[in-house]
Short mmCIF file of C-alpha atoms and ligand atoms in Angstrom, two decimals:
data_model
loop_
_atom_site.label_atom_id
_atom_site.label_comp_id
_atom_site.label_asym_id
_atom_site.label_seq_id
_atom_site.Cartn_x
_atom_site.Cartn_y
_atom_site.Cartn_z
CA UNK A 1 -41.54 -22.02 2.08
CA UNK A 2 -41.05 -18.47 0.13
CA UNK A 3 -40.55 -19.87 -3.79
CA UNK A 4 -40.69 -16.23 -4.71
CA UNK A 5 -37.21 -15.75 -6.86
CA UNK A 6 -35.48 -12.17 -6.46
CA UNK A 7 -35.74 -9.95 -9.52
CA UNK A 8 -32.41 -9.82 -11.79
CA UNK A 9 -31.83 -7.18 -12.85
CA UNK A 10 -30.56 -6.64 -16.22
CA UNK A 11 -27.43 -4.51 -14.82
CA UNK A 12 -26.44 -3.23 -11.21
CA UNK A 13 -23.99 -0.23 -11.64
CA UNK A 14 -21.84 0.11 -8.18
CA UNK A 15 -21.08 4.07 -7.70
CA UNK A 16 -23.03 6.69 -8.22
CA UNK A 17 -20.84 8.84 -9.50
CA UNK A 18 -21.30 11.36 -12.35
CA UNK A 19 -20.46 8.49 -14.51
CA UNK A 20 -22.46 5.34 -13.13
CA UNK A 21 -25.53 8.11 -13.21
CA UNK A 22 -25.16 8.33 -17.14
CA UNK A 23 -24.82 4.82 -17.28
CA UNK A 24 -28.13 4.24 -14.92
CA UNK A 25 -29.58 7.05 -17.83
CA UNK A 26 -28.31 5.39 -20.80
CA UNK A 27 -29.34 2.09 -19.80
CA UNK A 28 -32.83 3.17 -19.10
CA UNK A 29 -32.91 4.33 -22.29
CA UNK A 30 -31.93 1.04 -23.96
CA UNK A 31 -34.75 -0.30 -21.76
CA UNK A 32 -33.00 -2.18 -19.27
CA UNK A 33 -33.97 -3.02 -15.68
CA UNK A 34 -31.35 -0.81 -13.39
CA UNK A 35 -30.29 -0.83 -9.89
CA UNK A 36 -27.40 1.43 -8.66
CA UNK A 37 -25.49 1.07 -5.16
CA UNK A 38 -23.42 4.05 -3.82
CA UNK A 39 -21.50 3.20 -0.27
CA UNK A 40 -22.37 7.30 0.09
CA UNK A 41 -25.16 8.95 1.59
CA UNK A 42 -25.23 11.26 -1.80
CA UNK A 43 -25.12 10.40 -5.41
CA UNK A 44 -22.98 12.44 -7.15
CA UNK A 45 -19.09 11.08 -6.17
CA UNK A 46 -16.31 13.34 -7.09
CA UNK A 47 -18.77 16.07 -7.59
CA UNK A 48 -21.05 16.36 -4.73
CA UNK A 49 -17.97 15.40 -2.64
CA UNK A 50 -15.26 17.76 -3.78
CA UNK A 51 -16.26 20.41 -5.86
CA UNK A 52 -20.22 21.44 -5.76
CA UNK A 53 -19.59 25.07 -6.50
CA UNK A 54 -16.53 24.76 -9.34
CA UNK A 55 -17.31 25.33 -12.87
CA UNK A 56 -16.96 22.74 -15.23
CA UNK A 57 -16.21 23.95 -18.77
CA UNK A 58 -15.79 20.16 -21.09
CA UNK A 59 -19.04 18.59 -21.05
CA UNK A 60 -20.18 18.84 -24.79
CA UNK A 61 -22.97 21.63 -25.32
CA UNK A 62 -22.75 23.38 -22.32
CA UNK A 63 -20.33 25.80 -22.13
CA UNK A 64 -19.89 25.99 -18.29
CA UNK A 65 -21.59 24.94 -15.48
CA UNK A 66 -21.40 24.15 -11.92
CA UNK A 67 -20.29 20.94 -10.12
CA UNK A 68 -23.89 20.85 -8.01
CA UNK A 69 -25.55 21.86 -11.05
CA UNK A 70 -24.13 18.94 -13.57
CA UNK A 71 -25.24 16.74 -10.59
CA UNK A 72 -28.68 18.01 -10.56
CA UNK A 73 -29.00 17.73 -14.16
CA UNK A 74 -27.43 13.75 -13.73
CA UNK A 75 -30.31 13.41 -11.64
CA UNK A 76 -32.93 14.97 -13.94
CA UNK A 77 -31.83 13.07 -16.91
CA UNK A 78 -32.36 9.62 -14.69
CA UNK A 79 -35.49 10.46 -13.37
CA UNK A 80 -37.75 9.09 -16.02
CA UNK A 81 -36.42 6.02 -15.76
CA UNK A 82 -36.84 5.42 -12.36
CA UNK A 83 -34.10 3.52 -11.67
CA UNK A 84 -33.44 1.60 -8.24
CA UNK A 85 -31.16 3.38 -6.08
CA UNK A 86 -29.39 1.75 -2.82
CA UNK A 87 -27.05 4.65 -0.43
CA UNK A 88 -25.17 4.23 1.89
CA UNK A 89 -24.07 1.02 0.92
CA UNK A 90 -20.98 -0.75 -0.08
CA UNK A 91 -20.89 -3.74 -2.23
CA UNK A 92 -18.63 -6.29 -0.40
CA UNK A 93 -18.57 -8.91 -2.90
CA UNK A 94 -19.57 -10.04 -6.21
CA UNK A 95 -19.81 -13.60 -7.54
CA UNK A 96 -20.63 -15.29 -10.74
CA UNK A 97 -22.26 -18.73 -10.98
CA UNK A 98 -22.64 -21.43 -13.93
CA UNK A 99 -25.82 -20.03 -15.00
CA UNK A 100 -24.20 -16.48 -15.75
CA UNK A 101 -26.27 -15.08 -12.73
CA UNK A 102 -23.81 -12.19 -10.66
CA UNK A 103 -24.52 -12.19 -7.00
CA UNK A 104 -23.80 -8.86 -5.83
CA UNK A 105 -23.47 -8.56 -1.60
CA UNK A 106 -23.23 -5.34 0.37
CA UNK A 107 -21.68 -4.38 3.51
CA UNK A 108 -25.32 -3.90 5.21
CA UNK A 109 -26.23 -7.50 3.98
CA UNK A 110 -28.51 -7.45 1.07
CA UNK A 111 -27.95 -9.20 -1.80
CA UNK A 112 -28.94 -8.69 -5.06
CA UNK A 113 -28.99 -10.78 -8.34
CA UNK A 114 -28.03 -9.49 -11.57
CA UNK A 115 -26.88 -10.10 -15.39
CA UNK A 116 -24.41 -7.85 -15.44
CA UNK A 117 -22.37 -5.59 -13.31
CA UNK A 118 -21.18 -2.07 -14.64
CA UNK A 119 -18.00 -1.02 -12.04
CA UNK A 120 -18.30 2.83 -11.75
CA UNK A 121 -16.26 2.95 -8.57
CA UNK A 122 -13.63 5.94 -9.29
CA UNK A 123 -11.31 5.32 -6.60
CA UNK A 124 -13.05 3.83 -4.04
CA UNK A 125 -14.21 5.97 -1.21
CA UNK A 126 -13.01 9.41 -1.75
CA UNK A 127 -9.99 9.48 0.76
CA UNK A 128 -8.29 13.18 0.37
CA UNK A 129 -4.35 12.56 0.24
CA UNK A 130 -2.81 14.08 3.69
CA UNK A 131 0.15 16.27 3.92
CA UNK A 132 2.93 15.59 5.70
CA UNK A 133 2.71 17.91 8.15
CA UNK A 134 3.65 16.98 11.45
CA UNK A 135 0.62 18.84 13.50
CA UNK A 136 -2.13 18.77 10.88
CA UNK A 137 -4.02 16.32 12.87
CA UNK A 138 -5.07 18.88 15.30
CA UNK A 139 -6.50 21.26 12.49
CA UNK A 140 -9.33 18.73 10.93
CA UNK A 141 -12.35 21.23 11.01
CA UNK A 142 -10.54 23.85 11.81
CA UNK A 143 -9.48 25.51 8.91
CA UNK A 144 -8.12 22.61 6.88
CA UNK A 145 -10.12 21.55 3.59
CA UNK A 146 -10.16 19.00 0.84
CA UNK A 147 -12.51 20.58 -1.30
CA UNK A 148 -14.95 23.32 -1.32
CA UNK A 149 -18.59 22.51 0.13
CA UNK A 150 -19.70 26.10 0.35
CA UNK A 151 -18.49 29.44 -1.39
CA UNK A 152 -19.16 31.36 1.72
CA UNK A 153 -16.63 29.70 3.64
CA UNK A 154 -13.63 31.67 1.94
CA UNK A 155 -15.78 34.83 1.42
CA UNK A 156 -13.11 37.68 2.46
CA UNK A 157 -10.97 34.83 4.05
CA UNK A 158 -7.14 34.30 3.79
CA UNK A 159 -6.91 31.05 1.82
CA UNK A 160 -3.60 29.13 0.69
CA UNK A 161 -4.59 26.37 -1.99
CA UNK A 162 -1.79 23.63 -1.96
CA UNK A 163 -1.46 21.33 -4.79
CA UNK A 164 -0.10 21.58 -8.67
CA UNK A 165 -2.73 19.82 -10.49
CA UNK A 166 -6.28 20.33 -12.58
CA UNK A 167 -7.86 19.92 -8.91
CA UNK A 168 -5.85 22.48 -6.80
CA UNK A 169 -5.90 24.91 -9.57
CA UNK A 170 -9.39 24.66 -10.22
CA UNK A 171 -10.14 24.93 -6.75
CA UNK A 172 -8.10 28.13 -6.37
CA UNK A 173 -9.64 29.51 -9.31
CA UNK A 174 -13.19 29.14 -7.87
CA UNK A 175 -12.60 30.81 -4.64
CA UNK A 176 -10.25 33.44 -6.47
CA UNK A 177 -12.40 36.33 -6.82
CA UNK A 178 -14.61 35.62 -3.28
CA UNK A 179 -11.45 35.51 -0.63
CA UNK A 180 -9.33 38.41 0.19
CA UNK A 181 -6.30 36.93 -0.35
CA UNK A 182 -5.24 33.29 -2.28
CA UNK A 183 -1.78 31.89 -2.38
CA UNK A 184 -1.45 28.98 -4.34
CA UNK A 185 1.33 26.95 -2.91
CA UNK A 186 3.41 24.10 -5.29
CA UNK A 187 6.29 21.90 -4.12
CA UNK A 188 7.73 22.04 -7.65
CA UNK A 189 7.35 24.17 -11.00
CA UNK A 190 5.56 22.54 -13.10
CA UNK A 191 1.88 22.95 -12.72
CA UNK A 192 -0.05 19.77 -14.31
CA UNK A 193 -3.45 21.49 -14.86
CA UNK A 194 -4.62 21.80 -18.33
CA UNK A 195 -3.19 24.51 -20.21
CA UNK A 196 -5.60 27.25 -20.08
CA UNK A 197 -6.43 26.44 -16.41
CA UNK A 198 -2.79 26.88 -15.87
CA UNK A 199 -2.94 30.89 -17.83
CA UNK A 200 -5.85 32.08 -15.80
CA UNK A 201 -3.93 31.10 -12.18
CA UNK A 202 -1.37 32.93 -13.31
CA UNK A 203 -3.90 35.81 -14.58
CA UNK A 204 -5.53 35.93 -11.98
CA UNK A 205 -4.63 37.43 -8.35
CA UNK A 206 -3.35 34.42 -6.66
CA UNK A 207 0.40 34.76 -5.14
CA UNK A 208 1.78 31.45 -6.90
CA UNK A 209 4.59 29.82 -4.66
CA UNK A 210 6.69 27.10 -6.48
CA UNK A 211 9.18 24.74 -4.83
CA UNK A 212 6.80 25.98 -1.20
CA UNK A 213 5.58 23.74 1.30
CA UNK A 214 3.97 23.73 4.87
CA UNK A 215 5.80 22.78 7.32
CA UNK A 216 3.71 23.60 10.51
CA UNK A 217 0.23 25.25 11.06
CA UNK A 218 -0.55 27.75 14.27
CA UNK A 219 -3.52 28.20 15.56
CA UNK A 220 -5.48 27.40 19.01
CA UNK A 221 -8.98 27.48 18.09
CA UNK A 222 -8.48 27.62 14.21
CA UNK A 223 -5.86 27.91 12.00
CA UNK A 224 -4.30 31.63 12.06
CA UNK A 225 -0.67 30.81 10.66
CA UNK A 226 1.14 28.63 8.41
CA UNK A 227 4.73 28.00 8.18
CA UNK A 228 5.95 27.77 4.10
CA UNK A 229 9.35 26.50 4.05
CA UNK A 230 10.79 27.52 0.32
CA UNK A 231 12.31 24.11 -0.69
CA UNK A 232 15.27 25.64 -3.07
CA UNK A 233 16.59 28.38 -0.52
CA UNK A 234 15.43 26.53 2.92
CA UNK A 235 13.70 30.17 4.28
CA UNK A 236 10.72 29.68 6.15
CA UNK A 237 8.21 32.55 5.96
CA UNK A 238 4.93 32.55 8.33
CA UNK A 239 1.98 33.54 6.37
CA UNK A 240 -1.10 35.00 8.03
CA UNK A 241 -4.45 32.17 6.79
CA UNK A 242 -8.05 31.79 7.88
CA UNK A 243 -8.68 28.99 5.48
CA UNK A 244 -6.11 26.11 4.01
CA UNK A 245 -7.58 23.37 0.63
CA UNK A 246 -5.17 21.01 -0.11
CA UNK A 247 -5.64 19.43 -2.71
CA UNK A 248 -2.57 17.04 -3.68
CA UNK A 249 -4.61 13.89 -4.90
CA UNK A 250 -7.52 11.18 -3.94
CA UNK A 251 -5.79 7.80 -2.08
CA UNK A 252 -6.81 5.07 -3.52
CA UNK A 253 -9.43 2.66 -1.50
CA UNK A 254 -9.57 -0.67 -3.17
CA UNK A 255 -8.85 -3.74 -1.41
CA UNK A 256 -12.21 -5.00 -1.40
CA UNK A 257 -12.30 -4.81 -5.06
CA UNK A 258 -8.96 -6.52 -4.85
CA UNK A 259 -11.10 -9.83 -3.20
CA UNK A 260 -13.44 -9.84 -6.33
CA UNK A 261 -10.71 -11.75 -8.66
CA UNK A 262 -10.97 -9.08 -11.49
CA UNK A 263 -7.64 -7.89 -13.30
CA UNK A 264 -6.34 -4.74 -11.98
CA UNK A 265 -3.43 -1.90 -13.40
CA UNK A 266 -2.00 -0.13 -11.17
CA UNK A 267 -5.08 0.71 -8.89
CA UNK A 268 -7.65 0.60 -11.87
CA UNK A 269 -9.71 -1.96 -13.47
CA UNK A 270 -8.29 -3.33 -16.96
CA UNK A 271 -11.04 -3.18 -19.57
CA UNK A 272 -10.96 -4.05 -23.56
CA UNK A 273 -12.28 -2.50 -26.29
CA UNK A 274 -15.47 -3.83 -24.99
CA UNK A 275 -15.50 -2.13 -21.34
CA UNK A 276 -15.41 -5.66 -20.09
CA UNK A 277 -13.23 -6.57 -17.46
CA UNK A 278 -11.26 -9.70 -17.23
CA UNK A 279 -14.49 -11.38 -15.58
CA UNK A 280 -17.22 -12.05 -18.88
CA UNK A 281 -20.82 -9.69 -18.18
CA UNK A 282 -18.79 -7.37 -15.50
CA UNK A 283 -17.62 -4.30 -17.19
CA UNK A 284 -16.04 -0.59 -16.10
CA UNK A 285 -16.34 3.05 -16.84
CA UNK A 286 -15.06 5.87 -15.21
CA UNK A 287 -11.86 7.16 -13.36
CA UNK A 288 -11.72 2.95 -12.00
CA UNK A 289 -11.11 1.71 -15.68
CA UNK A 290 -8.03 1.91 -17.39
CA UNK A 291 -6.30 0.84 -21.03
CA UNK A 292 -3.46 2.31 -23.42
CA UNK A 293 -4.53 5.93 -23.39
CA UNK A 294 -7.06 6.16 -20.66
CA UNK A 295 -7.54 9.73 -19.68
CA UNK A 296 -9.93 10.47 -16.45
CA UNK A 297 -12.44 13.10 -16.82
CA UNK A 298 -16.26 12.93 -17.16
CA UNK A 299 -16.65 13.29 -20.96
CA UNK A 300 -14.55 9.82 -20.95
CA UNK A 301 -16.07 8.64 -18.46
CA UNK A 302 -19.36 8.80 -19.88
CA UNK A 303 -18.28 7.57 -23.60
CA UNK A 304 -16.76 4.79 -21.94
CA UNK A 305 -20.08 3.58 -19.98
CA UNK A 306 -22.21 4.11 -23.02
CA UNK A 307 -19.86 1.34 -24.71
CA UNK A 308 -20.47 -0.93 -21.44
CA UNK A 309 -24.06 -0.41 -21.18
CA UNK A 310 -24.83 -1.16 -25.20
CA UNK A 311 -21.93 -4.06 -24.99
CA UNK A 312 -23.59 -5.69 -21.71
CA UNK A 313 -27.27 -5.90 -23.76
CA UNK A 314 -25.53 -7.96 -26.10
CA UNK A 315 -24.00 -9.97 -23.98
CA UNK A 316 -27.19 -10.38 -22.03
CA UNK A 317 -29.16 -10.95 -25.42
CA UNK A 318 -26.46 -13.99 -26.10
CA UNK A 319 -26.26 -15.38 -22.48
CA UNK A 320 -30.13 -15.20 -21.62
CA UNK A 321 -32.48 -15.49 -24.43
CA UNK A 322 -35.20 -17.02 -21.68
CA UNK A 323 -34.81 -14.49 -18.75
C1 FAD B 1 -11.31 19.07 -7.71
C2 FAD B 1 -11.66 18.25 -8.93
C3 FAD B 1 -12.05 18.91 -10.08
C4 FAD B 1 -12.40 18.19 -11.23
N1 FAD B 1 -12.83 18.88 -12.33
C5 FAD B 1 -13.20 18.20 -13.44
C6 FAD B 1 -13.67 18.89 -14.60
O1 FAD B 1 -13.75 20.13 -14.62
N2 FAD B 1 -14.02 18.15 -15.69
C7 FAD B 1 -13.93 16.78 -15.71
O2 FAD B 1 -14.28 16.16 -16.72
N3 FAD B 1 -13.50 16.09 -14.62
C8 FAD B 1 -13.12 16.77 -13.51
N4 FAD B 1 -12.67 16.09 -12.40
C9 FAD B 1 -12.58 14.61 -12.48
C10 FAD B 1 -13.96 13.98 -12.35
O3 FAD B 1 -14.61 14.44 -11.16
C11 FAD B 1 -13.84 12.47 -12.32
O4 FAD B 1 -13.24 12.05 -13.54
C12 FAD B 1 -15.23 11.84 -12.17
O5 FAD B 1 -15.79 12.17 -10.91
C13 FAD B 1 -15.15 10.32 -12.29
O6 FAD B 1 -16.45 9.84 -12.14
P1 FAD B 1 -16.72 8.34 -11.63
O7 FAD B 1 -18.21 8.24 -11.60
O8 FAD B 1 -15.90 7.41 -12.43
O9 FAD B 1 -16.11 8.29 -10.15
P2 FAD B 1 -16.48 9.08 -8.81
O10 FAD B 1 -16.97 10.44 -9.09
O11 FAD B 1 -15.27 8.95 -7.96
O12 FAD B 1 -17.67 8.23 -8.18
C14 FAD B 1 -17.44 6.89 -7.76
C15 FAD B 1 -18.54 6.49 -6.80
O13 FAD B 1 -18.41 5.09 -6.51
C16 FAD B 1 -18.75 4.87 -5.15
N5 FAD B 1 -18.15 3.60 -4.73
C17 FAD B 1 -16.85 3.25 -4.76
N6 FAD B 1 -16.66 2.00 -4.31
C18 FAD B 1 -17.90 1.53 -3.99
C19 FAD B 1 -18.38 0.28 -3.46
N7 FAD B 1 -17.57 -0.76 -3.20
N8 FAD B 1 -19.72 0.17 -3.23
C20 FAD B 1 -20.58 1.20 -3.49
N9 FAD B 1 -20.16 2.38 -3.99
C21 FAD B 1 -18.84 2.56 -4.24
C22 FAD B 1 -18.16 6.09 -4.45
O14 FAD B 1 -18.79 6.31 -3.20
C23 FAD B 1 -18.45 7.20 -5.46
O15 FAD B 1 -19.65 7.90 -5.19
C24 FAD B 1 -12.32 16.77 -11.24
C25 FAD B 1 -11.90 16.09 -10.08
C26 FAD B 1 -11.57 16.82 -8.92
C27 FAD B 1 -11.15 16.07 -7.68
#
């Protein structure tokens, strides 16, 4: 008989997002055994999925910076710490027992043991929202994006960026000066970017359609026309494209979290003052946790699982003294 007992780990952060990668840093550097589990093939998350080649201009002390190259440094910053790192894994289930002890299971069938759990999960699996457009189906991979993996792909293109928010407008912005020609399409007018974001679309070159949407692509081998119905006025115009991002939102992925009895908002992960979720020792950080004023970017993301990280040693200091 094997009497050899698992390790436990002091804290097993699920996602490797930019956030659960600080936390896997910061709880290195309060000395605490780490393993992380990311259901991709890449750490990273929102970053290395979405937006490798944007800039990124609100971390504190550095003034702008890539997507890929904030994940490199992530990775840098981890590396002395050498912390355990699972891919292409999905944690299926976690369970507490009397002894404190969380029993974390994956989709591929490990299972690990661990004090505490730190829920970096951001919205689940990064599912890109869909428009409602009636052929898109056929375009997958041919000309329709939800993010932007490589520059080159809209070097001298047509592009049309659809979507009102931080990401669409970011996007556009990033691709602005490379394509030939960017149209930023919006179903309404009111553009919910930040505010400066917001100035340099409309500085820049972009032809910004409000109340626009597509209502049919053209194409046979890839996309060579869209149809832009103007919502107000009912015209429909038929715009030459090579290249189409949308970017109108991230679905939410959840319902296996929804199996793990913790208290959910709205799609997120209530947390207290603490970080801690509704279940004592499991805590969240990151675009998954939410309370009065939650905002989701990585600066609060990373405050928030500096909090968990420093509460969980306490609560592993007061709940095992002997292991
Ligand atoms: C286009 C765009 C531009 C943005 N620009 C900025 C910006 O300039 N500045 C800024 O601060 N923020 C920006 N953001 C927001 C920022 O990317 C997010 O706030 C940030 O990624 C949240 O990090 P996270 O680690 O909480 O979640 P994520 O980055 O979403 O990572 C979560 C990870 O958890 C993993 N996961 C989920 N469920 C499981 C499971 N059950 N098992 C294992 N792994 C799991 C996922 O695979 C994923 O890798 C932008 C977002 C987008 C889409």
């Amino acid at each position: 008989m094997n009497t050899a007992l698992m390790e436990c780990f002091d804290t097993l952060i699920i996602g490797g997002g930019p956030v659960g990668l600080f936390g896997a840093y910061y709880a290195g550097l309060r000395d605490m055994t780490v393993r992380l589990v990311d259901r991709r093939q890449e750490l990273g998350g929102q970053i290395t999925a979405i937006y490798p080649e944007k800039w990124v201009y609100d971390i504190p002390g550095i003034p702008a910076i890539r997507g890929k190259e904030l994940y490199q440094n992530l990775c840098a910053q981890i590396e002395p710490y050498h912390p355990l790192i699972s891919l292409n894994d999905e944690v299926t289930l976690i369970r507490k027992n009397r002894n404190h002890i969380i029993t974390v299971e994956t989709k591929s069938g490990h299972i690990y043991y661990t004090k505490t759990v730190i829920l970096c999960l951001g919205m689940g699996a990064h599912i890109p929202r869909k428009l409602p457009i009636e052929n898109i189906e056929e375009f997958e991979g041919k000309g329709i994006h939800y993010g932007i993996a490589n520059l080159e792909t809209f070097r001298n293109k047509k592009v049309i960026v659809v979507g009102g928010g931080d990401s669409a407008l970011d996007l556009a912005l990033t691709i602005a000066d490379v394509c030939k020609d960017l149209h930023l399409l919006h179903r309404s007018d009111r553009f919910t970017a930040h505010e400066e974001t917001t100035k340099k679309i409309y500085y820049s070159n972009a032809e910004i359609r409000t109340f626009s949407e597509i209502m049919r692509l053209e194409g046979t081998e890839h996309i060579t026309h869209a149809l832009v119905r103007d919502t107000k006025t009912n015209n429909i115009q038929k715009l030459e494209v090579d290249e189409i991002i949308v970017a109108v939102g991230l679905l939410f992925n959840l319902e296996v979290v929804k199996t793990w009895g913790i208290e959910m908002e709205e799609n997120c992960i209530k947390v207290d003052d603490y970080r801690q979720t509704s279940l004592h020792g499991i805590y969240a950080a990151g675009d998954i946790a939410t309370y009065p004023g939650k905002m989701k970017l990585i600066g609060t993301g990373a405050a928030e699982v500096i909090q968990a990280v420093h509460h969980a040693k306490s609560y592993i200091q007061e709940k095992f003294p002997f292991l």
